[in-house]
Amino acid sequence: MRTRESEEILEDLAEELSVPQIRYEQADRSYKSLGDWLHRDASSVRQHGPKVYA
């Protein structure tokens, strides 16, 4: 059962856990860089088609 108090707690929790846009963009760049590295010609895992994403 949802109450106003539980909704407020969930809203506060969501706000506390939210990632600032700049941090998300930094993480996204890092994950893309890792994906590029895993797909390089010399990669031993390239043939498996690893997928890396934030």
PDB file of N, CA and C in Angstrom, residues 15-35:
ATOM      1  N   GLU A  15      16.306  10.711  -5.364  1.00  0.00           N
ATOM      2  CA  GLU A  15      17.124  11.922  -5.477  1.00  0.00           C
ATOM      3  C   GLU A  15      18.546  11.662  -4.972  1.00  0.00           C
ATOM      4  N   GLU A  16      18.662  10.942  -3.888  1.00  0.00           N
ATOM      5  CA  GLU A  16      19.970  10.637  -3.298  1.00  0.00           C
ATOM      6  C   GLU A  16      20.800   9.743  -4.226  1.00  0.00           C
ATOM      7  N   LEU A  17      20.139   8.843  -4.937  1.00  0.00           N
ATOM      8  CA  LEU A  17      20.839   7.902  -5.803  1.00  0.00           C
ATOM      9  C   LEU A  17      21.063   8.422  -7.219  1.00  0.00           C
ATOM     10  N   SER A  18      20.469   9.536  -7.566  1.00  0.00           N
ATOM     11  CA  SER A  18      20.602  10.036  -8.933  1.00  0.00           C
ATOM     12  C   SER A  18      22.045  10.441  -9.221  1.00  0.00           C
ATOM     13  N   VAL A  19      22.445  10.186 -10.456  1.00  0.00           N
ATOM     14  CA  VAL A  19      23.800  10.495 -10.900  1.00  0.00           C
ATOM     15  C   VAL A  19      23.758  11.811 -11.668  1.00  0.00           C
ATOM     16  N   PRO A  20      24.615  12.754 -11.292  1.00  0.00           N
ATOM     17  CA  PRO A  20      24.658  14.014 -12.050  1.00  0.00           C
ATOM     18  C   PRO A  20      24.998  13.739 -13.522  1.00  0.00           C
ATOM     19  N   GLN A  21      24.456  14.521 -14.413  1.00  0.00           N
ATOM     20  CA  GLN A  21      24.641  14.324 -15.853  1.00  0.00           C
ATOM     21  C   GLN A  21      26.117  14.267 -16.236  1.00  0.00           C
ATOM     22  N   ILE A  22      26.931  15.131 -15.676  1.00  0.00           N
ATOM     23  CA  ILE A  22      28.359  15.145 -16.026  1.00  0.00           C
ATOM     24  C   ILE A  22      29.035  13.839 -15.633  1.00  0.00           C
ATOM     25  N   ARG A  23      28.650  13.267 -14.493  1.00  0.00           N
ATOM     26  CA  ARG A  23      29.224  11.982 -14.062  1.00  0.00           C
ATOM     27  C   ARG A  23      28.769  10.856 -14.980  1.00  0.00           C
ATOM     28  N   TYR A  24      27.517  10.901 -15.409  1.00  0.00           N
ATOM     29  CA  TYR A  24      27.024   9.890 -16.343  1.00  0.00           C
ATOM     30  C   TYR A  24      27.800   9.969 -17.652  1.00  0.00           C
ATOM     31  N   GLU A  25      28.019  11.179 -18.147  1.00  0.00           N
ATOM     32  CA  GLU A  25      28.755  11.358 -19.396  1.00  0.00           C
ATOM     33  C   GLU A  25      30.191  10.853 -19.270  1.00  0.00           C
ATOM     34  N   GLN A  26      30.819  11.093 -18.123  1.00  0.00           N
ATOM     35  CA  GLN A  26      32.176  10.590 -17.898  1.00  0.00           C
ATOM     36  C   GLN A  26      32.187   9.066 -17.903  1.00  0.00           C
ATOM     37  N   ALA A  27      31.230   8.472 -17.218  1.00  0.00           N
ATOM     38  CA  ALA A  27      31.147   7.008 -17.178  1.00  0.00           C
ATOM     39  C   ALA A  27      30.883   6.451 -18.574  1.00  0.00           C
ATOM     40  N   ASP A  28      30.007   7.093 -19.316  1.00  0.00           N
ATOM     41  CA  ASP A  28      29.677   6.647 -20.664  1.00  0.00           C
ATOM     42  C   ASP A  28      30.916   6.663 -21.559  1.00  0.00           C
ATOM     43  N   ARG A  29      31.711   7.720 -21.469  1.00  0.00           N
ATOM     44  CA  ARG A  29      32.953   7.791 -22.251  1.00  0.00           C
ATOM     45  C   ARG A  29      33.911   6.665 -21.852  1.00  0.00           C
ATOM     46  N   SER A  30      34.013   6.420 -20.562  1.00  0.00           N
ATOM     47  CA  SER A  30      34.909   5.359 -20.085  1.00  0.00           C
ATOM     48  C   SER A  30      34.459   3.986 -20.583  1.00  0.00           C
ATOM     49  N   TYR A  31      33.166   3.719 -20.529  1.00  0.00           N
ATOM     50  CA  TYR A  31      32.653   2.439 -21.004  1.00  0.00           C
ATOM     51  C   TYR A  31      32.878   2.297 -22.506  1.00  0.00           C
ATOM     52  N   LYS A  32      32.667   3.373 -23.263  1.00  0.00           N
ATOM     53  CA  LYS A  32      32.899   3.317 -24.706  1.00  0.00           C
ATOM     54  C   LYS A  32      34.369   3.059 -25.000  1.00  0.00           C
ATOM     55  N   SER A  33      35.244   3.679 -24.225  1.00  0.00           N
ATOM     56  CA  SER A  33      36.678   3.467 -24.394  1.00  0.00           C
ATOM     57  C   SER A  33      37.035   2.001 -24.117  1.00  0.00           C
ATOM     58  N   LEU A  34      36.469   1.430 -23.078  1.00  0.00           N
ATOM     59  CA  LEU A  34      36.700   0.020 -22.770  1.00  0.00           C
ATOM     60  C   LEU A  34      36.190  -0.864 -23.909  1.00  0.00           C
ATOM     61  N   GLY A  35      35.007  -0.543 -24.427  1.00  0.00           N
ATOM     62  CA  GLY A  35      34.451  -1.306 -25.543  1.00  0.00           C
ATOM     63  C   GLY A  35      35.352  -1.241 -26.764  1.00  0.00           C
TER      64      GLY A  35
END
